[in-house]
Short mmCIF file of C-alpha atoms and ligand atoms in Angstrom, two decimals:
data_model
loop_
_atom_site.label_atom_id
_atom_site.label_comp_id
_atom_site.label_asym_id
_atom_site.label_seq_id
_atom_site.Cartn_x
_atom_site.Cartn_y
_atom_site.Cartn_z
CA MET A 23 -27.41 -8.16 23.32
CA ARG A 24 -26.47 -5.57 19.86
CA SER A 25 -25.84 -3.15 22.45
CA LEU A 26 -23.88 -4.32 24.93
CA LEU A 27 -21.46 -5.66 22.09
CA LEU A 28 -21.59 -2.37 20.28
CA HIS A 29 -20.05 -0.78 24.04
CA LEU A 30 -17.18 -3.79 23.81
CA SER A 31 -16.85 -2.89 20.86
CA GLU A 32 -15.15 0.08 21.98
CA SER A 33 -12.84 -0.83 25.47
CA LYS A 34 -9.72 -1.10 24.92
CA ARG A 35 -8.47 -3.56 26.96
CA LEU A 36 -10.56 -6.25 26.05
CA ALA A 37 -9.32 -6.89 22.61
CA PRO A 38 -6.08 -7.65 23.18
CA VAL A 39 -7.38 -10.79 25.07
CA ILE A 40 -10.22 -11.86 22.59
CA MET A 41 -7.39 -11.05 19.88
CA ASN A 42 -4.76 -13.23 21.55
CA LEU A 43 -6.80 -16.28 21.77
CA GLY A 44 -7.01 -18.64 18.79
CA VAL A 45 -10.55 -19.81 18.62
CA SER A 46 -11.53 -15.45 17.61
CA ARG A 47 -8.98 -15.40 15.42
CA ARG A 48 -10.32 -18.52 13.58
CA VAL A 49 -13.78 -17.37 13.82
CA ALA A 50 -12.58 -13.71 12.85
CA ARG A 51 -11.51 -14.99 9.48
CA ARG A 52 -14.66 -15.94 8.41
CA PHE A 53 -15.43 -11.46 8.56
CA VAL A 54 -11.67 -10.84 7.73
CA ALA A 55 -9.16 -12.03 4.30
CA GLY A 56 -6.26 -12.00 6.56
CA GLU A 57 -3.61 -10.31 7.96
CA THR A 58 -2.11 -8.49 5.53
CA LEU A 59 -2.39 -7.08 2.06
CA GLU A 60 -1.16 -10.02 0.68
CA ASP A 61 -3.76 -11.84 2.00
CA ALA A 62 -6.56 -9.24 1.25
CA PHE A 63 -5.06 -9.41 -2.83
CA GLU A 64 -5.46 -13.18 -3.55
CA ALA A 65 -9.40 -12.95 -1.29
CA ALA A 66 -10.07 -10.15 -4.56
CA ARG A 67 -8.20 -12.24 -7.41
CA GLU A 68 -10.48 -15.09 -6.37
CA ILE A 69 -13.41 -12.59 -6.26
CA ASN A 70 -12.50 -11.07 -9.65
CA ARG A 71 -12.61 -14.22 -11.22
CA ALA A 72 -16.06 -14.99 -9.34
CA GLY A 73 -17.61 -11.52 -11.82
CA GLN A 74 -17.12 -9.49 -8.52
CA LEU A 75 -15.94 -5.47 -8.25
CA ALA A 76 -13.63 -5.28 -4.43
CA SER A 77 -13.02 -2.51 -2.39
CA LEU A 78 -9.90 -3.46 -0.17
CA ASP A 79 -10.31 -1.92 3.21
CA HIS A 80 -7.27 -1.97 5.58
CA LEU A 81 -7.97 -2.44 8.90
CA GLY A 82 -7.77 0.20 12.17
CA GLU A 83 -10.14 2.86 14.08
CA ASN A 84 -9.85 5.76 16.38
CA VAL A 85 -5.71 6.60 15.61
CA ASP A 86 -4.88 7.96 17.96
CA ASP A 87 -1.42 9.48 16.88
CA GLU A 88 0.15 11.32 13.93
CA ALA A 89 2.79 8.55 13.23
CA GLY A 90 -0.18 6.36 13.30
CA ALA A 91 -2.33 8.16 10.57
CA ARG A 92 0.94 8.97 8.09
CA ARG A 93 1.59 5.10 8.20
CA THR A 94 -2.10 4.07 7.18
CA ALA A 95 -1.48 7.06 4.75
CA GLU A 96 1.16 5.60 3.27
CA GLY A 97 -0.29 2.08 3.17
CA TYR A 98 -2.71 2.94 1.10
CA LEU A 99 -0.73 5.31 -1.41
CA SER A 100 0.53 2.35 -2.03
CA VAL A 101 -2.01 0.56 -2.53
CA PHE A 102 -3.21 1.79 -5.77
CA ASP A 103 -0.65 1.59 -8.03
CA ARG A 104 -1.15 -2.39 -7.11
CA ILE A 105 -3.93 -2.80 -7.73
CA ALA A 106 -3.22 -1.12 -11.28
CA GLN A 107 -0.32 -3.74 -12.05
CA GLU A 108 -2.42 -7.16 -10.93
CA LYS A 109 -4.76 -5.23 -12.79
CA LEU A 110 -7.39 -5.99 -10.46
CA ASP A 111 -11.32 -4.54 -10.92
CA ALA A 112 -10.91 -3.39 -6.77
CA ASN A 113 -10.95 0.65 -5.03
CA VAL A 114 -10.70 1.33 -1.65
CA SER A 115 -12.77 2.10 1.15
CA LEU A 116 -11.13 3.36 4.55
CA LYS A 117 -12.40 5.59 7.69
CA LEU A 118 -11.42 8.73 8.97
CA THR A 119 -10.32 7.98 12.29
CA GLN A 120 -8.24 5.70 10.57
CA LEU A 121 -6.27 8.98 9.37
CA GLY A 122 -6.28 10.97 12.41
CA LEU A 123 -10.16 12.41 12.79
CA ASP A 124 -9.82 12.44 16.84
CA LEU A 125 -6.42 14.37 16.66
CA GLY A 126 -7.85 17.63 14.55
CA VAL A 127 -9.46 18.31 10.92
CA PRO A 128 -6.60 19.83 9.07
CA LEU A 129 -4.84 16.81 9.07
CA CYS A 130 -6.87 14.28 8.66
CA GLU A 131 -8.55 15.93 4.91
CA GLY A 132 -4.38 16.47 4.24
CA LEU A 133 -4.04 12.24 3.96
CA LEU A 134 -7.67 12.04 2.66
CA GLU A 135 -7.02 14.48 -0.58
CA ALA A 136 -3.13 13.10 -0.54
CA ILE A 137 -4.54 9.92 -0.86
CA VAL A 138 -7.37 10.74 -3.51
CA ALA A 139 -5.17 12.38 -5.35
CA ARG A 140 -3.11 8.74 -5.65
CA ALA A 141 -6.21 7.19 -7.03
CA ALA A 142 -6.99 9.83 -9.85
CA SER A 143 -4.05 8.81 -10.89
CA ARG A 144 -5.00 5.06 -11.12
CA SER A 145 -8.46 5.91 -12.08
CA ASN A 146 -9.75 4.37 -9.05
CA PHE A 147 -11.73 5.54 -6.34
CA VAL A 148 -11.70 6.00 -2.22
CA ARG A 149 -15.26 4.95 -0.21
CA VAL A 150 -14.74 6.81 2.77
CA ASP A 151 -17.31 4.43 5.37
CA MET A 152 -19.15 6.61 7.66
CA GLU A 153 -18.25 5.90 11.62
CA GLY A 154 -20.04 6.45 14.77
CA SER A 155 -23.05 9.35 14.63
CA VAL A 156 -20.23 11.89 16.71
CA TYR A 157 -17.86 12.34 12.92
CA THR A 158 -21.21 11.86 10.51
CA GLN A 159 -21.45 15.82 9.89
CA ARG A 160 -16.69 16.43 10.15
CA THR A 161 -17.08 13.22 7.39
CA ILE A 162 -19.76 14.39 4.86
CA ASP A 163 -17.39 18.09 5.37
CA ILE A 164 -15.01 16.82 4.36
CA VAL A 165 -15.15 14.63 2.06
CA LYS A 166 -17.39 17.79 -0.06
CA ARG A 167 -14.35 19.55 0.35
CA VAL A 168 -11.84 16.97 -0.62
CA ARG A 169 -14.62 16.00 -3.96
CA ALA A 170 -14.96 19.46 -4.86
CA LYS A 171 -11.02 19.09 -6.34
CA HIS A 172 -10.96 15.40 -6.65
CA ALA A 173 -14.48 13.94 -8.04
CA ASN A 174 -13.19 10.23 -7.47
CA VAL A 175 -14.16 9.91 -3.64
CA GLY A 176 -17.45 9.48 -1.65
CA THR A 177 -19.38 8.46 1.64
CA VAL A 178 -21.59 6.46 2.69
CA MET A 179 -24.95 7.56 4.81
CA GLN A 180 -26.69 4.77 7.32
CA ALA A 181 -30.38 4.35 7.07
CA TYR A 182 -30.39 3.86 10.48
CA LEU A 183 -29.97 8.35 11.72
CA TYR A 184 -32.15 10.45 11.42
CA ARG A 185 -30.90 13.23 9.48
CA THR A 186 -30.10 11.02 6.49
CA GLU A 187 -32.61 12.10 4.27
CA GLN A 188 -31.52 16.03 4.89
CA ASP A 189 -27.61 14.19 4.55
CA VAL A 190 -28.64 12.63 1.31
CA HIS A 191 -30.05 15.22 -0.42
CA GLU A 192 -27.21 17.62 -0.13
CA LEU A 193 -24.43 15.10 -1.12
CA LEU A 194 -26.33 14.92 -4.01
CA GLU A 195 -26.02 18.37 -5.09
CA ALA A 196 -22.64 17.99 -4.65
CA GLY A 197 -22.75 15.02 -7.13
CA CYS A 198 -21.17 12.88 -4.42
CA ARG A 199 -21.75 9.05 -5.03
CA ILE A 200 -23.24 7.17 -1.79
CA ARG A 201 -23.07 3.68 -0.53
CA LEU A 202 -26.41 3.56 1.82
CA CYS A 203 -26.17 1.27 4.59
CA LYS A 204 -28.39 0.31 7.76
CA GLY A 205 -25.63 1.26 10.13
CA ALA A 206 -23.79 -0.75 12.55
CA TYR A 207 -23.06 1.18 15.25
CA ASN A 208 -24.39 2.59 18.93
CA GLU A 209 -26.63 4.39 17.88
CA PRO A 210 -29.52 6.48 21.62
CA PRO A 211 -32.66 6.94 20.36
CA GLU A 212 -32.68 10.82 20.17
CA LEU A 213 -30.97 10.23 17.04
CA ALA A 214 -31.94 6.83 15.12
CA PHE A 215 -34.65 4.43 14.40
CA PRO A 216 -34.84 2.35 18.05
CA LYS A 217 -37.00 -0.61 15.66
CA LYS A 218 -35.42 -2.59 12.80
CA ALA A 219 -38.60 -1.74 10.25
CA ASP A 220 -38.18 1.33 10.69
CA VAL A 221 -34.70 1.56 9.15
CA ASP A 222 -36.16 -0.58 6.34
CA ALA A 223 -39.18 1.24 5.42
CA ASN A 224 -36.07 4.69 5.57
CA TYR A 225 -33.75 1.95 3.72
CA VAL A 226 -36.27 2.20 1.26
CA LYS A 227 -36.39 5.40 1.03
CA LEU A 228 -33.61 6.76 0.80
CA MET A 229 -32.50 3.94 -2.40
CA LYS A 230 -35.31 5.75 -4.49
CA ILE A 231 -34.00 9.19 -3.87
CA LEU A 232 -30.90 7.38 -4.93
CA LEU A 233 -31.27 5.55 -8.04
CA PRO A 234 -32.75 7.74 -10.02
CA SER A 235 -30.17 10.35 -9.31
CA GLY A 236 -28.16 9.78 -12.75
CA ILE A 237 -25.83 8.75 -9.18
CA TYR A 238 -23.76 5.36 -9.14
CA HIS A 239 -24.81 4.40 -5.76
CA GLY A 240 -23.74 1.44 -3.54
CA ILE A 241 -26.49 -0.48 -2.47
CA ALA A 242 -25.21 -2.46 0.48
CA THR A 243 -26.74 -4.27 3.08
CA HIS A 244 -27.35 -8.75 3.44
CA ASP A 245 -30.81 -8.17 3.90
CA PRO A 246 -32.99 -10.28 0.83
CA ALA A 247 -35.61 -8.30 1.16
CA MET A 248 -33.83 -5.03 0.58
CA ILE A 249 -32.53 -6.20 -2.30
CA GLU A 250 -35.60 -7.22 -3.66
CA ALA A 251 -37.54 -3.46 -3.30
CA THR A 252 -34.05 -2.40 -4.83
CA LYS A 253 -34.97 -4.76 -8.13
CA ASN A 254 -38.08 -3.84 -8.15
CA PHE A 255 -37.68 -0.06 -7.98
CA ALA A 256 -34.94 -0.24 -10.68
CA ARG A 257 -36.89 -2.90 -13.21
CA GLU A 258 -39.76 0.14 -12.64
CA LYS A 259 -37.66 3.15 -13.05
CA ASN A 260 -36.07 1.28 -16.41
CA ILE A 261 -32.95 1.63 -14.38
CA SER A 262 -30.11 -0.49 -15.67
CA ARG A 263 -28.45 -2.73 -14.54
CA GLU A 264 -24.86 -0.83 -15.27
CA GLN A 265 -26.05 1.89 -13.61
CA PHE A 266 -26.19 0.98 -9.24
CA GLU A 267 -24.54 -1.71 -7.93
CA PHE A 268 -25.31 -4.49 -4.56
CA GLN A 269 -22.49 -4.03 -1.90
CA MET A 270 -21.66 -6.82 0.75
CA LEU A 271 -19.64 -7.86 2.87
CA TYR A 272 -16.93 -10.28 3.36
CA GLY A 273 -17.60 -13.54 3.86
CA ILE A 274 -21.59 -12.90 4.90
CA ARG A 275 -24.33 -13.99 2.42
CA THR A 276 -22.41 -15.94 0.16
CA ASP A 277 -25.63 -17.68 -1.27
CA LEU A 278 -27.08 -14.64 -1.86
CA GLN A 279 -23.71 -12.94 -2.97
CA LYS A 280 -23.73 -15.46 -5.98
CA GLN A 281 -26.91 -15.17 -6.89
CA LEU A 282 -26.98 -12.12 -8.07
CA VAL A 283 -24.29 -12.79 -10.06
CA ARG A 284 -26.22 -14.89 -11.93
CA GLU A 285 -28.83 -12.65 -12.40
CA GLY A 286 -26.04 -9.91 -14.45
CA TYR A 287 -26.10 -7.49 -11.05
CA ARG A 288 -22.84 -5.48 -10.54
CA LEU A 289 -21.52 -6.74 -6.96
CA ARG A 290 -18.00 -5.16 -4.54
CA ILE A 291 -17.12 -7.35 -1.80
CA TYR A 292 -15.79 -5.77 0.96
CA ILE A 293 -12.48 -7.04 1.33
CA PRO A 294 -11.30 -6.59 4.98
CA TYR A 295 -7.58 -7.20 6.83
CA GLY A 296 -5.31 -5.91 8.53
CA SER A 297 -4.36 -7.15 12.52
CA ASP A 298 -6.68 -3.72 14.15
CA TRP A 299 -9.82 -6.18 13.51
CA PHE A 300 -11.35 -6.75 16.43
CA PRO A 301 -13.89 -3.58 17.09
CA TYR A 302 -14.59 -4.56 13.07
CA PHE A 303 -15.06 -8.67 14.04
CA MET A 304 -17.89 -7.13 17.68
CA ARG A 305 -19.99 -5.64 15.12
CA ARG A 306 -20.88 -8.68 12.85
CA LEU A 307 -20.97 -10.40 16.07
CA ALA A 308 -23.40 -7.81 17.04
CA GLU A 309 -25.41 -7.90 13.64
CA ARG A 310 -26.18 -11.28 13.99
CA PRO A 311 -26.98 -13.57 17.10
CA ALA A 312 -26.30 -16.71 15.60
CA ASN A 313 -22.88 -15.39 14.03
CA LEU A 314 -22.44 -14.93 18.14
CA THR A 315 -23.45 -18.69 19.60
CA PHE A 316 -20.94 -19.59 17.02
CA PHE A 317 -19.06 -17.41 18.09
CA LEU A 318 -19.14 -18.42 22.24
CA ARG A 319 -19.91 -21.92 21.40
CA SER A 320 -16.27 -22.16 19.76
CA LEU A 321 -15.36 -21.05 22.75
CA LEU A 322 -16.21 -24.63 25.10
CA PRO A 323 -13.80 -27.98 25.23
CA ARG A 324 -14.60 -30.00 22.14
CA SER A 325 -16.33 -33.32 24.26
CA SER A 326 -14.87 -36.49 23.79
C1 FAD B 460 -20.26 -3.23 1.76
C2 FAD B 460 -20.85 -2.68 3.06
C3 FAD B 460 -20.58 -1.25 3.58
C4 FAD B 460 -20.86 -1.26 5.01
N1 FAD B 460 -20.11 0.22 5.29
C5 FAD B 460 -21.39 0.85 6.60
C6 FAD B 460 -20.17 2.40 7.57
O1 FAD B 460 -19.56 3.11 6.41
N2 FAD B 460 -21.46 2.80 8.04
C7 FAD B 460 -21.74 1.57 8.67
O2 FAD B 460 -22.23 1.82 10.07
N3 FAD B 460 -22.73 0.30 8.03
C8 FAD B 460 -22.06 -0.26 7.28
N4 FAD B 460 -21.87 -1.28 6.24
C9 FAD B 460 -22.94 -1.71 8.21
C10 FAD B 460 -24.02 -2.27 7.58
O3 FAD B 460 -24.27 -0.85 7.81
C11 FAD B 460 -25.05 -3.44 8.26
O4 FAD B 460 -24.33 -3.22 9.94
C12 FAD B 460 -24.83 -4.77 8.11
O5 FAD B 460 -24.51 -4.16 6.30
C13 FAD B 460 -25.76 -5.42 8.38
O6 FAD B 460 -26.80 -5.03 7.57
P1 FAD B 460 -28.03 -5.61 6.44
O7 FAD B 460 -28.78 -5.16 5.54
O8 FAD B 460 -26.93 -6.72 5.79
O9 FAD B 460 -28.86 -6.03 7.03
P2 FAD B 460 -29.77 -6.91 7.92
O10 FAD B 460 -31.24 -7.08 8.95
O11 FAD B 460 -29.42 -7.34 9.48
O12 FAD B 460 -29.76 -8.36 8.29
C14 FAD B 460 -30.43 -8.86 6.85
C15 FAD B 460 -29.42 -10.35 6.64
O13 FAD B 460 -28.22 -10.34 7.06
C16 FAD B 460 -27.36 -11.37 7.31
N5 FAD B 460 -26.74 -10.67 8.03
C17 FAD B 460 -26.63 -9.72 8.45
N6 FAD B 460 -25.04 -9.53 9.07
C18 FAD B 460 -24.32 -10.82 9.09
C19 FAD B 460 -23.15 -10.32 10.02
N7 FAD B 460 -23.05 -9.88 10.40
N8 FAD B 460 -23.54 -12.19 10.28
C20 FAD B 460 -24.12 -13.35 9.15
N9 FAD B 460 -25.49 -12.99 8.62
C21 FAD B 460 -25.05 -11.34 8.20
C22 FAD B 460 -28.52 -12.27 7.43
O14 FAD B 460 -29.15 -13.49 6.99
C23 FAD B 460 -29.97 -11.50 8.38
O15 FAD B 460 -31.30 -11.82 8.19
C24 FAD B 460 -21.35 -1.58 6.00
C25 FAD B 460 -22.29 -2.92 5.17
C26 FAD B 460 -21.65 -3.40 3.42
C27 FAD B 460 -22.53 -4.96 2.93
#
């Protein structure tokens, strides 16, 4: 079911069908702050008030025209000014395929560099999300080159890929900040651990490489076992709570989110917004059978 949903998440035909259903919009609102930048700022204010940090993600991926990629980049440029004006504790997450990676590296890299430079002028930070494995190497290469000019950019490593341990070492050598996650795409067994237990074991192994590195990283997970392992390891190695942050997605495990803040950990919430929410929504359904059941139940007519 996970593979099927992830496969469907890439369907350009299914997207408008699902997105036009009122019920999809209602269910998606659990995971998406809204369609406008205003909605995202409202969510970020609330998250800051709750003692949490934010990362704003304007939804969109696989942009296939240059004008679209440039428009997306323009949108991000103004976000840093707004964050500064409103004194929000928030940074930005983005995807390179939003910035035209499918159209070529030079266009995408140039747009990313402009965004990171603007963020630097506002003392802010840009996180480059990691997408499917066809983009992994290009993403790492672009981030490393842009980072050599501006230090305020980092990326994401996915524990499900076999290659990740080596990539982590390479990025740490470059001084790069990393968000560690399990990985959300459909990957073949030649590239990624098929079993959850192996992904989890690799996640813990990678966390233990990242935390003592002296670089500020993000431990992104809703899995209580991963969170416990991180807390225990940090305690054991005298790594303070200011030296790393936990990260979670908007609307997921809010109970755990509150608990971490109560315990004094730094927690950043990833806030997706925008009208292009279909692939993101489908990945969230794929992660948890209960989400899919809830969605399918909502499609059924209510009995009187
Ligand atoms: C801040 C952040 C940024 C991310 N960025 C990326 C990225 O750039 N690239 C990428 O490939 N992936 C990214 N991901 C997604 C990640 O790879 C996983 O797919 C996702 O976080 C689920 O994994 P998990 O660690 O929560 O563990 P899981 O083992 O999947 O889940 C553990 C528990 O968390 C809860 N949970 C998890 N997912 C859901 C859900 N959708 N709905 C309700 N409950 C849920 C459930 O209680 C579940 O039992 C990101 C995740 C976070 C938190």
